[in-house]
GROMACS .gro file of C-alpha atoms in nm:
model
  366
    1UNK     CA    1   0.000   0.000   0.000
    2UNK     CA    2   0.122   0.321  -0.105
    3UNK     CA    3   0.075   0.613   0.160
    4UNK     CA    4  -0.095   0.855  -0.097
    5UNK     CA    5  -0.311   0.821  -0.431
    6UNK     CA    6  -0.106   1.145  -0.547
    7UNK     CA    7   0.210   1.340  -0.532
    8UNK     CA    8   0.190   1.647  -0.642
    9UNK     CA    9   0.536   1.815  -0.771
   10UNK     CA   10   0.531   2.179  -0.688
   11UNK     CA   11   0.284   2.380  -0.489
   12UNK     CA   12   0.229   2.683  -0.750
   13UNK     CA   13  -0.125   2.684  -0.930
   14UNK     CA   14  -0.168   2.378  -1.180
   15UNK     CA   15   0.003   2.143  -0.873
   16UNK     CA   16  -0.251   2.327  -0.599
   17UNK     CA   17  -0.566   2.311  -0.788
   18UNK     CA   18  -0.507   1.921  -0.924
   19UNK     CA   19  -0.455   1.873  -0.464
   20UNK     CA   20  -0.755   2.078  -0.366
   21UNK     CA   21  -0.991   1.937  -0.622
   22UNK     CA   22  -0.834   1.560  -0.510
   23UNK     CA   23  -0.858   1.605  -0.211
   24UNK     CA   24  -1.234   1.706  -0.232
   25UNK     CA   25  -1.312   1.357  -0.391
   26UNK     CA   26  -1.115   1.172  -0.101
   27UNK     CA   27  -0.777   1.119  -0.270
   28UNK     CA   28  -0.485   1.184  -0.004
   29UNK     CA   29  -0.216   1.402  -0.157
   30UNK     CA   30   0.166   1.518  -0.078
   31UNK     CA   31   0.222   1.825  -0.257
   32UNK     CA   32   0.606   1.902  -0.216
   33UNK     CA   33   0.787   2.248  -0.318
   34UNK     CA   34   1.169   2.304  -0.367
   35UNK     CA   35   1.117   2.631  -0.254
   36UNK     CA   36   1.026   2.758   0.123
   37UNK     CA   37   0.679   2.863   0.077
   38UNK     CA   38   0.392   2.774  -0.149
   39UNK     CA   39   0.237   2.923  -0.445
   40UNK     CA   40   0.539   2.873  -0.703
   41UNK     CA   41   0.553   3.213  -0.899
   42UNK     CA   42   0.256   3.363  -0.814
   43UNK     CA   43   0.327   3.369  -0.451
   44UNK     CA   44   0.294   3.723  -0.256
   45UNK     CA   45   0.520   3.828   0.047
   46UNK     CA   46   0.398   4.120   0.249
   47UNK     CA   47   0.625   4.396   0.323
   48UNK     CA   48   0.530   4.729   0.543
   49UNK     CA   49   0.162   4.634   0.421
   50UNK     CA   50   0.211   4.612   0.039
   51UNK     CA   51   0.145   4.239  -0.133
   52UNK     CA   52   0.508   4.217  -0.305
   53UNK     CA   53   0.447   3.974  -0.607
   54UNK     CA   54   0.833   3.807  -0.556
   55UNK     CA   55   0.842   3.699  -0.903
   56UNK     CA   56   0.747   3.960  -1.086
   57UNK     CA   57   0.381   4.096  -1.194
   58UNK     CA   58   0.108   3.896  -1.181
   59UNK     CA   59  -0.205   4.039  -1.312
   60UNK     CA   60  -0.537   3.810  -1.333
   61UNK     CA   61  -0.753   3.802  -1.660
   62UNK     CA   62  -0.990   3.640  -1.844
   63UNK     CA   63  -1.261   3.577  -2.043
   64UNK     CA   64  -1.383   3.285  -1.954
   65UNK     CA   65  -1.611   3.299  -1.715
   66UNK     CA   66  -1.605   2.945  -1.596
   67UNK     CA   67  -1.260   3.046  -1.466
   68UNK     CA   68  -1.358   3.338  -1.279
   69UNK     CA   69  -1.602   3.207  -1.108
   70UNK     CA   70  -1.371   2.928  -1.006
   71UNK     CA   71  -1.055   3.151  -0.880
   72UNK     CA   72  -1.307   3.369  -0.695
   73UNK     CA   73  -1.444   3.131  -0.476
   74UNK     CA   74  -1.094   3.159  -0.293
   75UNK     CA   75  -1.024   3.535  -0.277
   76UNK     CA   76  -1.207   3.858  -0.402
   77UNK     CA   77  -1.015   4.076  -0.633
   78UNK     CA   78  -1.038   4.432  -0.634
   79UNK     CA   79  -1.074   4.643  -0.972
   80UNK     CA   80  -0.749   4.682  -1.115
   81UNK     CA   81  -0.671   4.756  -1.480
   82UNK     CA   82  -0.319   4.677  -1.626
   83UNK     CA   83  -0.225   4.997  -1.762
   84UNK     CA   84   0.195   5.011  -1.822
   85UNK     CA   85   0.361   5.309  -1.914
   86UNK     CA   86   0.716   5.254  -2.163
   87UNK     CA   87   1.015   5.463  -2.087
   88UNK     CA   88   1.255   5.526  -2.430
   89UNK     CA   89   1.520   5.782  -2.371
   90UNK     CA   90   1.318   6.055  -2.180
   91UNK     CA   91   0.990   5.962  -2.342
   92UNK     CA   92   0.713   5.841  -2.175
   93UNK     CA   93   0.446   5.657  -2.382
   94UNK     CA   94   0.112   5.467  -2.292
   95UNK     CA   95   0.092   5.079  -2.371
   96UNK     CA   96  -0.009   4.860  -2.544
   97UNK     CA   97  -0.006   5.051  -2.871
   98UNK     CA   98  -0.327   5.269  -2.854
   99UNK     CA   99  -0.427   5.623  -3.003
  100UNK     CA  100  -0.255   5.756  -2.685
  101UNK     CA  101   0.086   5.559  -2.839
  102UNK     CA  102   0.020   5.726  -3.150
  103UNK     CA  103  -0.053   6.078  -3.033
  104UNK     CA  104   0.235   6.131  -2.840
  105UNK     CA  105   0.486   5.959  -3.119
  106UNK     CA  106   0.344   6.117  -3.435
  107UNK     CA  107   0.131   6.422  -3.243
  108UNK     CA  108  -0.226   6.241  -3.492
  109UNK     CA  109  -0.506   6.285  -3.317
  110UNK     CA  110  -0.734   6.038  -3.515
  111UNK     CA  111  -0.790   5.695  -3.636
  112UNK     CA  112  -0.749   5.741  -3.992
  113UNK     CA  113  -0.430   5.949  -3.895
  114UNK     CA  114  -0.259   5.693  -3.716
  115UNK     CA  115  -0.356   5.437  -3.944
  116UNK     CA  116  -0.248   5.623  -4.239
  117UNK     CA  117   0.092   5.715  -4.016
  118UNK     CA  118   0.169   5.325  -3.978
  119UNK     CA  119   0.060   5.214  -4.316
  120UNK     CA  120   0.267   5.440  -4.511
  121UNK     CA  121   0.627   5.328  -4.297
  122UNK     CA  122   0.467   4.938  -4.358
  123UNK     CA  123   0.513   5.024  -4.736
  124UNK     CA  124   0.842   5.178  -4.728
  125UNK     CA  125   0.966   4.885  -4.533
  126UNK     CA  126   0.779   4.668  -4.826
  127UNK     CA  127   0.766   4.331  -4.606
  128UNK     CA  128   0.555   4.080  -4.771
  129UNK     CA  129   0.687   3.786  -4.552
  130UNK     CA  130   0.829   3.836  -4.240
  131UNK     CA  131   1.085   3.591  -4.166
  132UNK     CA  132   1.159   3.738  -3.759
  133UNK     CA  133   1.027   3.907  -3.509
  134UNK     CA  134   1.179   4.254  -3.654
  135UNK     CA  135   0.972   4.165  -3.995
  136UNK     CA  136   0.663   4.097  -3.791
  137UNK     CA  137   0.697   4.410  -3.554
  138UNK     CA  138   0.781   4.673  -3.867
  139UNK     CA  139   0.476   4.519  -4.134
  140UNK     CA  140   0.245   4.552  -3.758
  141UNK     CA  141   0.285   4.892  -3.643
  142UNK     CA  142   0.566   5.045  -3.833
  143UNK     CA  143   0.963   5.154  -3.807
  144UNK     CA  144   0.928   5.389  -3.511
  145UNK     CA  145   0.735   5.182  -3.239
  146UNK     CA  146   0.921   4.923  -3.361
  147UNK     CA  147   1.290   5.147  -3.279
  148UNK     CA  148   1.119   5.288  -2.927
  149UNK     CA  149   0.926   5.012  -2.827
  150UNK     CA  150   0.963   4.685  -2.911
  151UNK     CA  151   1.322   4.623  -3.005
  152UNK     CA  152   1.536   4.717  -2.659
  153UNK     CA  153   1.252   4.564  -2.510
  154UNK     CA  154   1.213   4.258  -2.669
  155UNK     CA  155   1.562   4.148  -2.736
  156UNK     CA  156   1.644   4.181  -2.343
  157UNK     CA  157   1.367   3.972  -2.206
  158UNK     CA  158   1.469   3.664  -2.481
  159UNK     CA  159   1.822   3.748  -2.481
  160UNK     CA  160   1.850   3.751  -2.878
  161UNK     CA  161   1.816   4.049  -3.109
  162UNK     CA  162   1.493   4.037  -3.288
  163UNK     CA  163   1.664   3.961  -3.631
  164UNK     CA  164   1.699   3.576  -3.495
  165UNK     CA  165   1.325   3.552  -3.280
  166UNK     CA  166   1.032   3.388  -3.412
  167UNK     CA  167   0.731   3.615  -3.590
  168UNK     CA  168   0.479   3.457  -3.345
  169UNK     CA  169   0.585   3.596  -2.987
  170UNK     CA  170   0.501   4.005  -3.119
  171UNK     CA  171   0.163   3.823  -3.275
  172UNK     CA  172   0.001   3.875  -2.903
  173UNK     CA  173   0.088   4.224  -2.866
  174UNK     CA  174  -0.269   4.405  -2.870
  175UNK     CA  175  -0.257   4.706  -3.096
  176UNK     CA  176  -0.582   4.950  -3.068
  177UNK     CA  177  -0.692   5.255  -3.282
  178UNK     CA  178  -0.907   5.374  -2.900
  179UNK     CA  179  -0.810   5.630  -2.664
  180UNK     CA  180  -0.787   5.310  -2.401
  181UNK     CA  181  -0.494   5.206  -2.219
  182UNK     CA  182  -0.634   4.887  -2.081
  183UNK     CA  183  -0.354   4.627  -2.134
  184UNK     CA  184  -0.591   4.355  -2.197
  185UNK     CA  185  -0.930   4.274  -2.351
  186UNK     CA  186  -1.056   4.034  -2.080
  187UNK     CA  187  -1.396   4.063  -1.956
  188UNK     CA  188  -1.281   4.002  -1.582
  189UNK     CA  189  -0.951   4.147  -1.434
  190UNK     CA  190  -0.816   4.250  -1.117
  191UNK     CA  191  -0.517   4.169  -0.834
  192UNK     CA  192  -0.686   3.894  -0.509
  193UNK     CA  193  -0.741   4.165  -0.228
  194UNK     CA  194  -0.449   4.032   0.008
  195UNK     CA  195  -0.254   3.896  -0.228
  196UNK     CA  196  -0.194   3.549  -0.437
  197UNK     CA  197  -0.068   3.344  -0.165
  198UNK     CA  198  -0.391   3.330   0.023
  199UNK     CA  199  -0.562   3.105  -0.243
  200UNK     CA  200  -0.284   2.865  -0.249
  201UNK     CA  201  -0.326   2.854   0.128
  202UNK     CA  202  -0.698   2.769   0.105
  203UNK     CA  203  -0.614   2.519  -0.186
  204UNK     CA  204  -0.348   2.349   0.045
  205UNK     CA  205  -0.568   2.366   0.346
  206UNK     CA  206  -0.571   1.983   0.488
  207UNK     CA  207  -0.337   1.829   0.252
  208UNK     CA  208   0.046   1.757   0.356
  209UNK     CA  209   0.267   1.949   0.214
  210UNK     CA  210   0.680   1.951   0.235
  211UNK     CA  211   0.866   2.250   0.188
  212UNK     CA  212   1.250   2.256   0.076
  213UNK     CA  213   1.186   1.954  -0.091
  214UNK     CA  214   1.362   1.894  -0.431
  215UNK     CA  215   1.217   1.547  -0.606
  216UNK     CA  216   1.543   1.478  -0.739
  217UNK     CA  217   1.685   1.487  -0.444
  218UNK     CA  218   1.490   1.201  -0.293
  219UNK     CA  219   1.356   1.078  -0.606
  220UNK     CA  220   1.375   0.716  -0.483
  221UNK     CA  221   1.190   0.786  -0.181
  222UNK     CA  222   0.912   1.024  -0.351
  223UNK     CA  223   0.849   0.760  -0.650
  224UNK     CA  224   0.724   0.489  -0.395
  225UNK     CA  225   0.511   0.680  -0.182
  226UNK     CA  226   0.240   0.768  -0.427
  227UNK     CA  227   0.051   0.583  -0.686
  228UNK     CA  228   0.043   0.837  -0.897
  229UNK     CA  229   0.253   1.161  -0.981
  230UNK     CA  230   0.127   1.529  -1.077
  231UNK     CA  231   0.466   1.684  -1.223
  232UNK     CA  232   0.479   2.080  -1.271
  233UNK     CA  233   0.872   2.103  -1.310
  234UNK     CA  234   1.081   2.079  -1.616
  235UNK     CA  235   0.978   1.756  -1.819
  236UNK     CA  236   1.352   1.717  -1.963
  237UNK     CA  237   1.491   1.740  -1.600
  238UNK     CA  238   1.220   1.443  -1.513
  239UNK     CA  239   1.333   1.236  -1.782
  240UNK     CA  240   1.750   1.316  -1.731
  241UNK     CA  241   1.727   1.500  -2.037
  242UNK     CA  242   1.748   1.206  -2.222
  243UNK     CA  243   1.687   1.386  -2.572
  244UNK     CA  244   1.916   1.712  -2.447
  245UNK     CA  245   1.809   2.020  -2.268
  246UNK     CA  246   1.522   2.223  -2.331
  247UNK     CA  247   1.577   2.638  -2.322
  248UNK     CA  248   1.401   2.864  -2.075
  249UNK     CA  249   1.400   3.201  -1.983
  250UNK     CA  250   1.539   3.271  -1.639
  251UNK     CA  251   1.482   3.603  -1.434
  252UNK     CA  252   1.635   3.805  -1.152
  253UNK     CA  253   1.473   4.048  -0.879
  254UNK     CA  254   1.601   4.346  -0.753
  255UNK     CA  255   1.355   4.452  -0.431
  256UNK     CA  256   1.410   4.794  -0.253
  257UNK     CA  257   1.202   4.923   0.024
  258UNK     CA  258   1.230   5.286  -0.033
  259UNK     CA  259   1.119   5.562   0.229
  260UNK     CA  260   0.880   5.760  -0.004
  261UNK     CA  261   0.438   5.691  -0.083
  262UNK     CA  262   0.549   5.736  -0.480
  263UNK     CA  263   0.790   5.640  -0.676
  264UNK     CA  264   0.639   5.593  -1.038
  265UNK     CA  265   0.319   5.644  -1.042
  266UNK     CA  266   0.226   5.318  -1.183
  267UNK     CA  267   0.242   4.988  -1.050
  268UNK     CA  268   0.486   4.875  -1.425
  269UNK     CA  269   0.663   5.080  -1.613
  270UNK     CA  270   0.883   4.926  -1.904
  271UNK     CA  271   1.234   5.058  -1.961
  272UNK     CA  272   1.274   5.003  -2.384
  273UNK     CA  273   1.636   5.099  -2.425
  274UNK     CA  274   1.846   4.780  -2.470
  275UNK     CA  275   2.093   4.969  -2.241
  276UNK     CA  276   1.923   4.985  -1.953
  277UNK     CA  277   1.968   4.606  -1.823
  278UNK     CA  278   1.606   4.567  -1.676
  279UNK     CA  279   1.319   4.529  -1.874
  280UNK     CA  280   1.055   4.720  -1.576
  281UNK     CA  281   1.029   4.846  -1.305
  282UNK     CA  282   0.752   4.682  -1.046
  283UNK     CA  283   0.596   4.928  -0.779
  284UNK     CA  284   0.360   4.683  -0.565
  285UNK     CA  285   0.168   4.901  -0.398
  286UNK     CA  286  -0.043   5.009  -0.697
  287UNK     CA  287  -0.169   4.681  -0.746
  288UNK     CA  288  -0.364   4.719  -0.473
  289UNK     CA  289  -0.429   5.117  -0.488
  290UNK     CA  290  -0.182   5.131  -0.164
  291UNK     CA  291  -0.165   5.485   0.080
  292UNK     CA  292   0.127   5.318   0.286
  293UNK     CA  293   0.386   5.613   0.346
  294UNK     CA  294   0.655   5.358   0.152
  295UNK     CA  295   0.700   5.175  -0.135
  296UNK     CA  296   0.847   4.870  -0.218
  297UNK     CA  297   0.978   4.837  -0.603
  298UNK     CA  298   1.147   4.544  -0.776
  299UNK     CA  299   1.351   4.541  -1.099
  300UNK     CA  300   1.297   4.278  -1.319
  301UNK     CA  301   1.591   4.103  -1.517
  302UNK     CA  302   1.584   3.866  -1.806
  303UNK     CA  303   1.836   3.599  -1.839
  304UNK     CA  304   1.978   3.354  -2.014
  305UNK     CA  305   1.868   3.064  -1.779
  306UNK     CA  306   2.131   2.785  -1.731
  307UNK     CA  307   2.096   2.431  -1.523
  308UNK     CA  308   2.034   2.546  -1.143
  309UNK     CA  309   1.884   2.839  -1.226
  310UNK     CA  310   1.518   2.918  -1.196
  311UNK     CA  311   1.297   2.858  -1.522
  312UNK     CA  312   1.053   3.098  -1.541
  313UNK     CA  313   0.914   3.053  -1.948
  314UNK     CA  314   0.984   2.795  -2.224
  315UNK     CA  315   1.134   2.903  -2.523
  316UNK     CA  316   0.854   2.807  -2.794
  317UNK     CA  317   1.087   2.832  -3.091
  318UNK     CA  318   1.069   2.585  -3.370
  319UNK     CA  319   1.413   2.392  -3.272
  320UNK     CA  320   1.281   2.348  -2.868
  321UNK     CA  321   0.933   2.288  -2.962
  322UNK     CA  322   1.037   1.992  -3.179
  323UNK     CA  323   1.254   1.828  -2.897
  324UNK     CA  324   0.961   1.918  -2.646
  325UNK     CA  325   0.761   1.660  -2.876
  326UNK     CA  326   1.024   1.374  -2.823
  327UNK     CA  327   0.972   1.392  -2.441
  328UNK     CA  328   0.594   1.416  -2.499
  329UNK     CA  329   0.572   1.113  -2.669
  330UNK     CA  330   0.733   0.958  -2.364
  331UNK     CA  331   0.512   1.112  -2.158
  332UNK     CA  332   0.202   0.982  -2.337
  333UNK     CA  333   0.298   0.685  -2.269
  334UNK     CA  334   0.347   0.733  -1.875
  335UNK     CA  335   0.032   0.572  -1.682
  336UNK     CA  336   0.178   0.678  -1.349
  337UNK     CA  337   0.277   1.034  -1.416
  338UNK     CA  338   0.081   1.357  -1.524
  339UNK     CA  339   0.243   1.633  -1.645
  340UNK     CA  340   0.140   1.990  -1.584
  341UNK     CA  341   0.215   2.375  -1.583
  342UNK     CA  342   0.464   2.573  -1.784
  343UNK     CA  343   0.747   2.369  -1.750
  344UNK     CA  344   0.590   2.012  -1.742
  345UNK     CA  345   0.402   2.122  -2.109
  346UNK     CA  346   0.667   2.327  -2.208
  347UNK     CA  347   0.404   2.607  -2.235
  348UNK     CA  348   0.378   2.984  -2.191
  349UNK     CA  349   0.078   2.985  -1.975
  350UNK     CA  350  -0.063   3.281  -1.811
  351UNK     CA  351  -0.281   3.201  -1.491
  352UNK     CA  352  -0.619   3.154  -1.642
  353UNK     CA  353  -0.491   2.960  -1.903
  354UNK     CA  354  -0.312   2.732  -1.592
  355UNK     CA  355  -0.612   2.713  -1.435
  356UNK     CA  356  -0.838   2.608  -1.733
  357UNK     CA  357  -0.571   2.331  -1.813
  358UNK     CA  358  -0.579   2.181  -1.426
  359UNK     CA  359  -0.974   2.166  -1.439
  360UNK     CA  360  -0.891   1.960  -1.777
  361UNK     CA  361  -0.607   1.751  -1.612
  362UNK     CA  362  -0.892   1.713  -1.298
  363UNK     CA  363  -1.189   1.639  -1.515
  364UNK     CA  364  -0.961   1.372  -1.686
  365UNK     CA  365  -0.794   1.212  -1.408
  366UNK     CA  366  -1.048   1.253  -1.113
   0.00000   0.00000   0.00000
């Protein structure tokens, strides 16, 4: 007799939600974390009274409303919109690219302006393929977002200039011809009232979990003590990277606690010059429309993630998506282990999407 039906392998959403909703049909679970608390990346430390989001923003959206409903039976989330701000040089522009974008880098005013504005640098750059991102970005909105906006930007958070990146990634990036500088088009947004880490807590409530507790450090021991395995770390590290290693993006945090209410004005504002080594700058307290008398403010990082170092987001390129498919096909044929969250589907998730694919995982398994 094994001593649980499941163990789950790390404690952040996807491995939380699979517990909770197992645990609710009678299973007994282990979840287990390498780290020291729960909650993986979306976990929330509180410092002089602001929720500090330790690995970097974490802004809840949707549109489905299956998924609201779900999250919100754990915390209530207050109102927020993601509105960041870009820095280029000592210009200050409105994201994502909106008629506020436009206004202040051409001086239009309407619509057909800006559209005319963009159009006319797409057909002096005459793109009819795009072949990289820098293709993409220029036939999209043009040669001078692209210059201030995208470029610095986007070659430090993948660590490549945009001449060798992929068309798709800039395919997200929301472009509006609206006075609106609402980030996203979800239905539903907002930042849990209290922070993240609350939900995991109610998630984890009842269950046994282990902190500081690598799997492949006591692999042996964790393999036999479950009859089945929910995996949310790096499928090539779980198979010994049998096929070779898999790229991800790593990050690192800078986090000051400064003695003044205000330091940006805005809870992100993206720095776009490739010489300025961080890609934003994170002031917490506006997640939560804070009045403490400090701030706290973290700079986020990108790097070029090496074995030991955190994993934060796969890198979906052609080449790593094409080995990711060898060690899928071994995982398909697992009937023990379950794979799961960004680095167990080799995925870029975002938190709704995690939670819509551990309801799958649950309705399949459970």
């Amino acid at each position: 007799m094994k001593t649980y039906d499941y163990l789950i392998v790390g404690s952040g959403l996807f491995g939380s939600i699979f517990a909770y909703e197992a645990n609710k049909r009678g299973k007994k679970c282990l979840v287990i974390d390498k780290r020291n608390h729960i909650g993986g990346n979306i976990y929330t430390e509180e410092i002089e009274g602001i929720q500090v989001h330790k690995y970097g923003a974490h802004i809840f959206h949707t549109s489905n409303k299956l998924v609201w409903d779900y999250i919100q039976q754990f915390v209530e989330f207050n109102r927020y919109t993601n509105s960041p701000i870009a820095k280029y040089k000592d210009e200050v522009y409105n994201m994502p690219f909106n008629m506020n974008t436009f206004h202040k880098m051409w001086g239009v005013i309407t619509p057909q302006e800006a559209k005319e504005k963009i159009q006319k640098q797409i057909q002096e750059a005459q793109i009819d393929q795009p072949k990289n991102l820098e293709e993409q970005a220029i036939s999209m909105v043009g040669k001078d977002i692209y210059e201030k906006l995208i470029k610095g930007y986007t070659g430090k958070q993948w660590g490549k200039p945009c001449t060798e990146l992929p068309t798709f990634i800039i395919k997200r990036l929301p472009v509006r011809f609206t006075y609106d500088n609402n980030y996203f088009n979800d239905l539903y947004q907002g930042i849990p009232i209290g922070g993240y880490t609350q939900i995991i807590e109610k998630m984890l409530d009842g269950i046994d979990v282990r902190l500081n507790c690598d799997f492949f450090d006591n692999r042996e021991e964790l393999e036999n003590i479950a009859n089945k395995i929910v995996f949310t770390g790096m499928i090539d590290q779980y198979y010994n990277y049998c096929f070779g290693e898999l790229e991800y993006r790593s990050l690192r945090f800078e986090t000051e606690l400064l003695n003044t209410d205000n330091y940006q004005g805005n809870a992100v504002v993206n720095y776009n010059e490739y010489e300025i080594p961080y890609t934003r700058i994170i002031e917490h307290k506006h997640f939560e429309y804070g009045t403490q008398p400090q701030t706290v403010i973290t700079r986020e990082y990108p790097t070029t993630w090496e074995k030991g170092d955190e994993p934060y987001y796969p890198m979906n390129d052609e080449k790593n998506n094409m080995l990711y498919q060898k060690y899928q096909e071994l995982a398909h044929k697992e009937d023990k282990v379950i794979f799961g969250g960004r680095l167990g589907m080799y995925k870029y998730f975002d938190m709704h999407h995690i939670i819509a694919e551990a309801l799958k995982c649950v309705e399949e398994n459970l």
